[in-house]
Each structure stands twice: as structure tokens, then as C-alpha cells.
GROMACS .gro file of C-alpha atoms in nm:
model
  360
    1MET     CA    1  15.315  12.244  14.643
    2ALA     CA    2  15.317  12.589  14.525
    3THR     CA    3  15.212  12.884  14.732
    4LEU     CA    4  14.982  13.177  14.592
    5PRO     CA    5  15.279  13.407  14.615
    6GLN     CA    6  15.499  13.174  14.417
    7MET     CA    7  15.229  13.124  14.136
    8ALA     CA    8  15.173  13.516  14.091
    9ALA     CA    9  15.580  13.564  14.048
   10THR     CA   10  15.535  13.314  13.760
   11LYS     CA   11  15.242  13.472  13.589
   12GLU     CA   12  15.419  13.849  13.609
   13ARG     CA   13  15.752  13.659  13.454
   14GLN     CA   14  15.544  13.503  13.202
   15GLU     CA   15  15.336  13.855  13.088
   16ALA     CA   16  15.703  14.031  13.133
   17ALA     CA   17  15.841  13.744  12.842
   18ASN     CA   18  15.510  13.847  12.631
   19PRO     CA   19  15.458  14.247  12.635
   20THR     CA   20  15.107  14.164  12.439
   21THR     CA   21  14.952  14.051  12.784
   22THR     CA   22  15.042  14.359  12.929
   23THR     CA   23  14.783  14.619  12.819
   24ARG     CA   24  14.571  14.605  13.138
   25THR     CA   25  14.633  14.898  13.357
   26LEU     CA   26  14.636  14.906  13.764
   27VAL     CA   27  14.334  15.069  13.921
   28GLU     CA   28  14.380  14.930  14.278
   29SER     CA   29  14.593  14.736  14.498
   30VAL     CA   30  14.651  14.636  14.834
   31THR     CA   31  15.047  14.624  14.952
   32ASN     CA   32  15.167  14.253  14.916
   33TRP     CA   33  14.808  14.128  14.881
   34ILE     CA   34  14.605  14.193  14.572
   35ARG     CA   35  14.620  14.416  14.274
   36VAL     CA   36  14.308  14.484  14.066
   37TYR     CA   37  14.339  14.556  13.672
   38SER     CA   38  14.130  14.779  13.433
   39ASP     CA   39  14.019  14.451  13.228
   40GLY     CA   40  13.859  14.276  13.595
   41SER     CA   41  14.182  14.058  13.627
   42VAL     CA   42  14.293  14.020  13.984
   43ASP     CA   43  14.638  13.909  14.089
   44ARG     CA   44  14.633  13.775  14.424
   45LEU     CA   45  15.002  13.765  14.625
   46GLY     CA   46  15.114  13.765  14.995
   47PRO     CA   47  15.375  13.867  15.172
   48PRO     CA   48  15.675  13.598  15.264
   49GLU     CA   49  15.580  13.595  15.619
   50ALA     CA   50  15.276  13.475  15.544
   51ALA     CA   51  15.393  13.240  15.271
   52ALA     CA   52  15.344  12.913  15.518
   53PHE     CA   53  14.996  12.989  15.597
   54MET     CA   54  14.879  13.001  15.238
   55VAL     CA   55  14.979  12.669  15.146
   56LEU     CA   56  14.711  12.456  14.985
   57VAL     CA   57  14.670  12.138  15.198
   58PRO     CA   58  14.543  11.844  14.978
   59PRO     CA   59  14.227  11.623  15.104
   60TYR     CA   60  14.292  11.292  15.238
   61ASP     CA   61  14.121  10.967  15.318
   62ASP     CA   62  14.377  10.823  15.565
   63PRO     CA   63  14.299  10.953  15.897
   64ARG     CA   64  14.571  11.223  16.065
   65ASP     CA   65  14.499  11.255  16.458
   66GLY     CA   66  14.165  11.145  16.418
   67VAL     CA   67  14.037  11.317  16.111
   68THR     CA   68  13.982  11.276  15.718
   69VAL     CA   69  13.963  11.574  15.504
   70HIS     CA   70  13.740  11.565  15.198
   71ASP     CA   71  13.671  11.808  14.900
   72VAL     CA   72  13.316  11.781  14.769
   73ALA     CA   73  13.137  11.986  14.517
   74THR     CA   74  12.777  12.019  14.593
   75ASP     CA   75  12.484  12.028  14.405
   76HIS     CA   76  12.372  12.418  14.512
   77GLY     CA   77  12.641  12.567  14.326
   78VAL     CA   78  12.951  12.595  14.618
   79ASP     CA   79  13.233  12.361  14.704
   80VAL     CA   80  13.276  12.240  15.051
   81ARG     CA   81  13.604  12.086  15.253
   82LEU     CA   82  13.478  11.846  15.519
   83TYR     CA   83  13.699  11.758  15.820
   84LEU     CA   84  13.547  11.451  15.930
   85THR     CA   85  13.608  11.291  16.279
   86THR     CA   86  13.697  10.929  16.284
   87THR     CA   87  13.625  10.851  16.660
   88THR     CA   88  13.393  10.598  16.707
   89PRO     CA   89  13.032  10.767  16.799
   90GLY     CA   90  12.853  10.720  17.089
   91GLY     CA   91  12.532  10.897  16.930
   92ARG     CA   92  12.493  11.189  16.690
   93ARG     CA   93  12.720  11.463  16.719
   94PRO     CA   94  12.694  11.838  16.626
   95VAL     CA   95  12.789  12.003  16.281
   96LEU     CA   96  13.004  12.308  16.222
   97VAL     CA   97  12.983  12.547  15.908
   98HIS     CA   98  13.283  12.725  15.896
   99PHE     CA   99  13.368  13.068  15.680
  100HIS     CA  100  13.693  13.124  15.607
  101GLY     CA  101  13.817  13.478  15.641
  102GLY     CA  102  14.030  13.682  15.443
  103GLY     CA  103  13.852  14.048  15.391
  104PHE     CA  104  13.643  13.914  15.151
  105CYS     CA  105  13.911  13.911  14.903
  106LEU     CA  106  14.176  13.672  14.986
  107SER     CA  107  14.217  13.300  15.118
  108HIS     CA  108  14.087  12.986  15.070
  109ALA     CA  109  13.905  12.690  15.258
  110ALA     CA  110  14.226  12.477  15.200
  111TRP     CA  111  14.503  12.710  15.349
  112SER     CA  112  14.723  12.553  15.609
  113LEU     CA  113  14.600  12.860  15.816
  114TYR     CA  114  14.289  12.694  15.885
  115HIS     CA  115  14.384  12.337  15.844
  116ARG     CA  116  14.598  12.337  16.108
  117PHE     CA  117  14.349  12.475  16.344
  118TYR     CA  118  14.023  12.327  16.223
  119ALA     CA  119  14.141  11.975  16.193
  120ARG     CA  120  14.212  12.004  16.552
  121LEU     CA  121  13.913  12.169  16.646
  122ALA     CA  122  13.680  11.896  16.476
  123VAL     CA  123  13.830  11.658  16.745
  124GLU     CA  124  13.869  11.882  17.044
  125LEU     CA  125  13.521  11.971  17.024
  126ASP     CA  126  13.378  11.590  16.946
  127VAL     CA  127  13.159  11.719  16.641
  128ALA     CA  128  13.071  11.496  16.353
  129GLY     CA  129  13.248  11.715  16.149
  130ILE     CA  130  13.324  12.054  15.993
  131VAL     CA  131  13.178  12.187  15.667
  132SER     CA  132  13.427  12.467  15.542
  133VAL     CA  133  13.301  12.664  15.267
  134VAL     CA  134  13.474  12.745  14.976
  135LEU     CA  135  13.372  13.139  14.930
  136PRO     CA  136  13.353  13.373  14.614
  137LEU     CA  137  13.616  13.665  14.659
  138ALA     CA  138  13.552  13.975  14.578
  139PRO     CA  139  13.613  14.219  14.408
  140GLU     CA  140  13.517  13.963  14.087
  141HIS     CA  141  13.206  13.836  14.335
  142ARG     CA  142  13.123  14.134  14.549
  143LEU     CA  143  12.861  14.083  14.862
  144PRO     CA  144  12.634  13.930  14.887
  145ALA     CA  145  12.780  13.683  14.688
  146ALA     CA  146  12.970  13.496  14.989
  147ILE     CA  147  12.629  13.554  15.201
  148ASP     CA  148  12.480  13.368  14.930
  149ALA     CA  149  12.727  13.093  14.875
  150GLY     CA  150  12.688  13.046  15.290
  151HIS     CA  151  12.312  13.009  15.242
  152ALA     CA  152  12.360  12.781  14.963
  153ALA     CA  153  12.572  12.534  15.186
  154LEU     CA  154  12.309  12.537  15.421
  155LEU     CA  155  12.051  12.412  15.171
  156TRP     CA  156  12.293  12.162  15.045
  157LEU     CA  157  12.325  12.052  15.438
  158ARG     CA  158  11.951  12.043  15.458
  159ASP     CA  159  11.939  11.799  15.129
  160VAL     CA  160  12.184  11.601  15.246
  161ALA     CA  161  11.986  11.537  15.605
  162CYS     CA  162  11.712  11.467  15.400
  163GLY     CA  163  11.883  11.221  15.153
  164THR     CA  164  11.791  11.419  14.835
  165SER     CA  165  12.113  11.558  14.754
  166ASP     CA  166  12.319  11.429  14.465
  167THR     CA  167  12.605  11.406  14.646
  168ILE     CA  168  12.498  11.165  14.931
  169ALA     CA  169  12.687  10.877  14.729
  170HIS     CA  170  12.999  11.037  14.767
  171HIS     CA  171  13.129  10.825  15.072
  172ALA     CA  172  13.267  11.132  15.293
  173VAL     CA  173  12.914  11.252  15.260
  174GLU     CA  174  12.748  10.962  15.370
  175ARG     CA  175  12.958  10.924  15.667
  176LEU     CA  176  12.875  11.285  15.774
  177ARG     CA  177  12.505  11.177  15.703
  178ASP     CA  178  12.503  10.901  15.932
  179ALA     CA  179  12.696  11.079  16.220
  180ALA     CA  180  12.532  11.421  16.193
  181ASP     CA  181  12.292  11.568  16.458
  182PHE     CA  182  12.107  11.796  16.187
  183SER     CA  183  11.948  11.966  16.497
  184ARG     CA  184  12.278  12.101  16.628
  185VAL     CA  185  12.428  12.282  16.320
  186PHE     CA  186  12.653  12.567  16.423
  187LEU     CA  187  12.779  12.876  16.220
  188ILE     CA  188  13.161  12.948  16.285
  189GLY     CA  189  13.401  13.200  16.093
  190ASP     CA  190  13.733  13.368  16.089
  191SER     CA  191  13.717  13.736  16.080
  192ALA     CA  192  13.541  13.868  15.708
  193GLY     CA  193  13.356  13.473  15.806
  194GLY     CA  194  13.249  13.586  16.126
  195VAL     CA  195  13.088  13.876  15.959
  196LEU     CA  196  12.949  13.594  15.733
  197VAL     CA  197  12.812  13.422  16.034
  198HIS     CA  198  12.594  13.700  16.143
  199ASN     CA  199  12.495  13.775  15.764
  200VAL     CA  200  12.382  13.403  15.665
  201ALA     CA  201  12.235  13.352  16.004
  202ALA     CA  202  12.002  13.647  15.929
  203ARG     CA  203  11.920  13.510  15.590
  204ALA     CA  204  11.819  13.178  15.709
  205GLY     CA  205  11.617  13.355  15.971
  206GLU     CA  206  11.451  13.556  15.750
  207ALA     CA  207  11.341  13.267  15.511
  208GLY     CA  208  11.206  13.107  15.854
  209ALA     CA  209  11.315  12.752  16.009
  210GLU     CA  210  11.059  12.563  15.757
  211ALA     CA  211  11.332  12.653  15.479
  212LEU     CA  212  11.600  12.450  15.620
  213ASP     CA  213  11.414  12.116  15.821
  214PRO     CA  214  11.519  11.951  15.943
  215ILE     CA  215  11.853  12.124  15.999
  216ARG     CA  216  11.812  12.385  16.298
  217LEU     CA  217  12.091  12.640  16.347
  218ALA     CA  218  12.161  12.592  16.739
  219GLY     CA  219  12.421  12.916  16.732
  220GLY     CA  220  12.697  13.112  16.576
  221VAL     CA  221  13.056  13.181  16.651
  222LEU     CA  222  13.196  13.462  16.556
  223LEU     CA  223  13.596  13.477  16.580
  224HIS     CA  224  13.762  13.800  16.579
  225PRO     CA  225  13.474  13.919  16.319
  226GLY     CA  226  13.568  14.174  16.035
  227PHE     CA  227  13.303  14.441  16.159
  228ILE     CA  228  13.420  14.775  16.073
  229LEU     CA  229  13.280  15.108  16.256
  230PRO     CA  230  13.148  15.421  16.005
  231GLU     CA  231  13.467  15.624  16.153
  232LYS     CA  232  13.775  15.479  16.256
  233SER     CA  233  13.806  15.368  16.610
  234PRO     CA  234  14.067  15.395  16.862
  235SER     CA  235  14.156  15.024  16.868
  236GLU     CA  236  14.155  15.062  16.464
  237LEU     CA  237  14.397  15.354  16.529
  238GLU     CA  238  14.606  15.222  16.814
  239ASN     CA  239  14.651  14.847  16.807
  240PRO     CA  240  14.955  14.700  16.617
  241PRO     CA  241  14.924  14.557  16.270
  242THR     CA  242  14.963  14.203  16.186
  243PRO     CA  243  15.066  14.030  15.881
  244PHE     CA  244  14.720  13.983  15.791
  245MET     CA  245  14.590  14.301  15.911
  246THR     CA  246  14.671  14.688  15.832
  247GLN     CA  247  14.533  15.009  15.826
  248GLU     CA  248  14.568  14.970  15.456
  249THR     CA  249  14.355  14.610  15.453
  250VAL     CA  250  14.101  14.739  15.672
  251ASP     CA  251  14.033  15.043  15.477
  252LYS     CA  252  14.018  14.884  15.132
  253PHE     CA  253  13.943  14.509  15.106
  254VAL     CA  254  13.599  14.625  15.267
  255MET     CA  255  13.542  14.889  15.005
  256LEU     CA  256  13.631  14.611  14.755
  257ALA     CA  257  13.408  14.384  14.898
  258LEU     CA  258  13.089  14.588  14.946
  259PRO     CA  259  12.859  14.631  14.621
  260VAL     CA  260  12.985  14.863  14.366
  261GLY     CA  261  12.902  15.240  14.401
  262THR     CA  262  12.932  15.201  14.834
  263THR     CA  263  13.100  15.484  14.930
  264SER     CA  264  13.055  15.468  15.308
  265ARG     CA  265  13.187  15.215  15.569
  266ASP     CA  266  12.840  15.204  15.726
  267HIS     CA  267  12.690  14.932  15.533
  268PRO     CA  268  12.453  14.675  15.708
  269TYR     CA  269  12.682  14.404  15.556
  270THR     CA  270  13.011  14.501  15.763
  271SER     CA  271  12.909  14.762  16.004
  272PRO     CA  272  12.795  14.639  16.344
  273ALA     CA  273  12.526  14.807  16.462
  274ALA     CA  274  12.360  14.840  16.105
  275ALA     CA  275  12.387  14.462  16.060
  276VAL     CA  276  12.191  14.381  16.361
  277THR     CA  277  11.951  14.674  16.272
  278ALA     CA  278  11.902  14.516  15.950
  279ALA     CA  279  11.854  14.144  16.128
  280GLU     CA  280  11.605  14.305  16.373
  281GLY     CA  281  11.315  14.089  16.171
  282ALA     CA  282  11.497  13.780  16.146
  283GLN     CA  283  11.486  13.473  16.425
  284LEU     CA  284  11.869  13.460  16.483
  285PRO     CA  285  12.056  13.189  16.730
  286PRO     CA  286  12.253  13.229  16.985
  287MET     CA  287  12.594  13.397  16.929
  288LEU     CA  288  12.952  13.372  17.097
  289VAL     CA  289  13.166  13.664  16.982
  290MET     CA  290  13.522  13.619  17.052
  291VAL     CA  291  13.755  13.945  17.058
  292ALA     CA  292  14.121  14.010  17.089
  293GLU     CA  293  14.235  14.259  17.318
  294GLU     CA  294  14.495  14.406  17.056
  295ASP     CA  295  14.300  14.343  16.764
  296MET     CA  296  14.245  14.649  16.540
  297LEU     CA  297  13.881  14.584  16.490
  298ARG     CA  298  13.810  14.522  16.891
  299ASP     CA  299  13.592  14.826  16.900
  300ALA     CA  300  13.379  14.712  16.625
  301GLN     CA  301  13.357  14.382  16.775
  302VAL     CA  302  13.242  14.495  17.079
  303GLU     CA  303  12.984  14.699  16.919
  304TYR     CA  304  12.841  14.415  16.774
  305GLY     CA  305  12.800  14.245  17.103
  306GLU     CA  306  12.621  14.563  17.266
  307ALA     CA  307  12.388  14.589  16.981
  308MET     CA  308  12.267  14.241  16.969
  309ALA     CA  309  12.220  14.249  17.357
  310ARG     CA  310  12.016  14.615  17.302
  311ALA     CA  311  11.809  14.431  17.019
  312GLY     CA  312  11.725  14.172  17.301
  313LYS     CA  313  11.920  13.876  17.080
  314ALA     CA  314  12.113  13.623  17.272
  315VAL     CA  315  12.492  13.710  17.272
  316GLU     CA  316  12.782  13.651  17.477
  317THR     CA  317  13.121  13.823  17.418
  318VAL     CA  318  13.428  13.686  17.549
  319VAL     CA  319  13.748  13.890  17.540
  320SER     CA  320  14.098  13.754  17.512
  321HIS     CA  321  14.384  13.969  17.719
  322GLY     CA  322  14.717  13.992  17.690
  323ARG     CA  323  15.014  14.164  17.473
  324GLY     CA  324  15.059  14.046  17.129
  325ILE     CA  325  14.695  13.921  17.126
  326GLY     CA  326  14.565  14.035  16.831
  327HIS     CA  327  14.340  13.948  16.529
  328VAL     CA  328  14.305  13.582  16.485
  329PHE     CA  329  14.621  13.508  16.674
  330TYR     CA  330  14.484  13.167  16.718
  331LEU     CA  331  14.539  13.073  16.397
  332ASN     CA  332  14.932  13.130  16.381
  333TRP     CA  333  15.050  12.834  16.505
  334PHE     CA  334  15.425  12.936  16.517
  335ALA     CA  335  15.289  13.188  16.780
  336VAL     CA  336  15.091  12.961  16.950
  337GLU     CA  337  15.334  12.691  17.000
  338SER     CA  338  15.618  12.905  17.100
  339HIS     CA  339  15.512  13.191  17.330
  340PRO     CA  340  15.329  13.052  17.653
  341VAL     CA  341  15.046  13.367  17.649
  342ALA     CA  342  14.931  13.314  17.293
  343ALA     CA  343  14.912  12.925  17.378
  344ALA     CA  344  14.708  13.010  17.715
  345ARG     CA  345  14.465  13.233  17.513
  346ALA     CA  346  14.422  13.012  17.231
  347ARG     CA  347  14.311  12.736  17.497
  348GLU     CA  348  14.084  12.950  17.654
  349LEU     CA  349  13.946  13.017  17.294
  350VAL     CA  350  13.853  12.696  17.217
  351ASP     CA  351  13.760  12.589  17.557
  352ALA     CA  352  13.486  12.866  17.550
  353VAL     CA  353  13.365  12.785  17.167
  354LYS     CA  354  13.319  12.379  17.317
  355SER     CA  355  13.141  12.523  17.648
  356PHE     CA  356  12.927  12.722  17.409
  357VAL     CA  357  12.856  12.424  17.159
  358ASP     CA  358  12.778  12.167  17.423
  359SER     CA  359  12.533  12.423  17.612
  360HIS     CA  360  12.309  12.457  17.291
   0.00000   0.00000   0.00000
């Protein structure tokens, strides 16, 4: 199966062979990741070291390690990927709604990067399933487009719970409905997806609980959320980069994702204190914030937890310590499977998420 870098290389060869298609000019780029052109088109690439994580995993009906995977086009204008557990339930179980990362500009819910972790997490947490939202990407679809998509997924889940969704005839959706405890829906997201956990929860909280009835948001899990501070912090300047996060990606992805005309990093969609202030009037569920010691965005993540506490919101912050424990390290299965410290910290992260879900 072709990866995104392979498809981009094919496109470049086609354009070189047909000069009439190359009149566009480059207006912005992020090294190895993205090129934005004057006609509004975007090429998404990826460095060679990330290729294994960018493989699109097809859905499957036959259980693998206790999970089946299904793609569903909802009747709320958003597509979702379902990870459904196949264990015989002793009763109804929670549902997780997942938002992938990628700086709002990259990534897909079907990437192996997420599949390897979330297929296992569904079993580890003993949930009915995980609903992973296929998010619209910036700069073609700037914020709040991804927030809108996340909220639309919740509205679809509400209709599934009520039995009014047009997708209820889909065998996977029917399985989810039969197994789910819709009073225990948790939001979970990686990196930029962690930022969406806050924003989608705030959107739901502003609308009021009755808008989602009978589903209830029981909690939010922000895994290394991609908040940025108004000015560069020590962790951003001093912690080492990773294949998925560099100074350049931090600087450029957020500005490509924020509304056109935004000139400041201090925006309520992505700046922690501003985000919490904007949500002061919303009823937010309890939040678990997972932080990595060597994450470039560590300081912003810690600030989010502190701002939530100052605002009187329920929040718990857990830091994963250790050399090499950086941004979304738990998704890097090569590191987790080969390095004892990374394996131990990943185990602790899953245990913390499980404890949070079990207690809410």
C-alpha cells in the first residue's frame, strides 16, 4: 500500500513531465512535511523516517487481537473509524471519541501511527469501542473546522444512541450501540488532537447537556496536547526535536491552522490560558493531562493544567519522566518495543488513562 510520501513523489514526477500543470508558486512550506501553493493546493509529504507510521491501515471485519476496525460515513458530514472490541461484555461499557494529531495540518485516523496504539488501547481499557474522527486539515480547512468536525461526531453518536441515525443499519454501528454505555463517553486526543479535546468539550459545554442527551461527556484525556504559549518557553527552546516535532513545525503548523489574519500565538484555540479563559462559562468534564518530560510543548501543557485548576475546573496532570521521553513517544512503537524506559513510561501512561476512565 502506498504511503503519502510515495504518492507525493509520483505527483511530482507527473508534474515534471507536464509543465502546463506547474504554473502555481510556492507560498509556504514546512521542511519534509507540507508545501502550500498560490492556487490553494497543498502537497503533504513526510520524511523517510516517518514512512512506517504513515501507512494507511485498511479496515477489517475479522477480529485481530480482540478488535475489528470499520470506516463509517456518518450523516453529520464527518467520517469516523471505529475500533470495536470483540470480547463478550458483562454489561455496557464506555466509548472513547478520538482526535488524531498532526498539528491540524497532517495525519489521518487510519495511519498506522494511531492504529497500533488505539487498537490495543480499546482492549486494554475494556471499552465498547473507540470512535476516531477523520479530521479536516488546515490550511484548506482552518480552525474551527476540526472543532466543528469533533462536535459533529458527538451529534452523530447522540443520534446513534437514540436510534435515529441513518447509519444505524451499518453492522458495526449496531454493534457499538448494543455495547455502549452512552452516559460514559470520553474524549481523547494526541498532540493537536489533545487541544481539540478541550475545544470540543467547551463547545459541548456551551451548548448544554440537553443538546447531547442521552450521551454524557464523562471526561477528557489530553495526551501531550499541542498547546503553545504566547512566547517560546524553555521547553520549546531546549528539549530535543523528534521526527514529528521540530521548532519549524511548532512555529508554522499552528499559524497555518489558525483563522486567516491571525498574527499572534496567543489565540484561544491553541494558547492554554486563553483557551481556559474562553471556556470559563462552559461546563467541562474532568480532564486528564498527560505530559512528557522532554516534550518541546511541556511548559504549555503544564500551564493548561494550572490554568484549569485556577478556573476551578477538575483536572489532573501526570508527567512521564525519563531521558528520551518526548512528544507522543507512546505512538512510536519502535521505541516502545526496544527501549525499557519508553516501554515502562508507555505502560504507565496506559495505566493512568485506564484508572481515569474506570473512576469516572
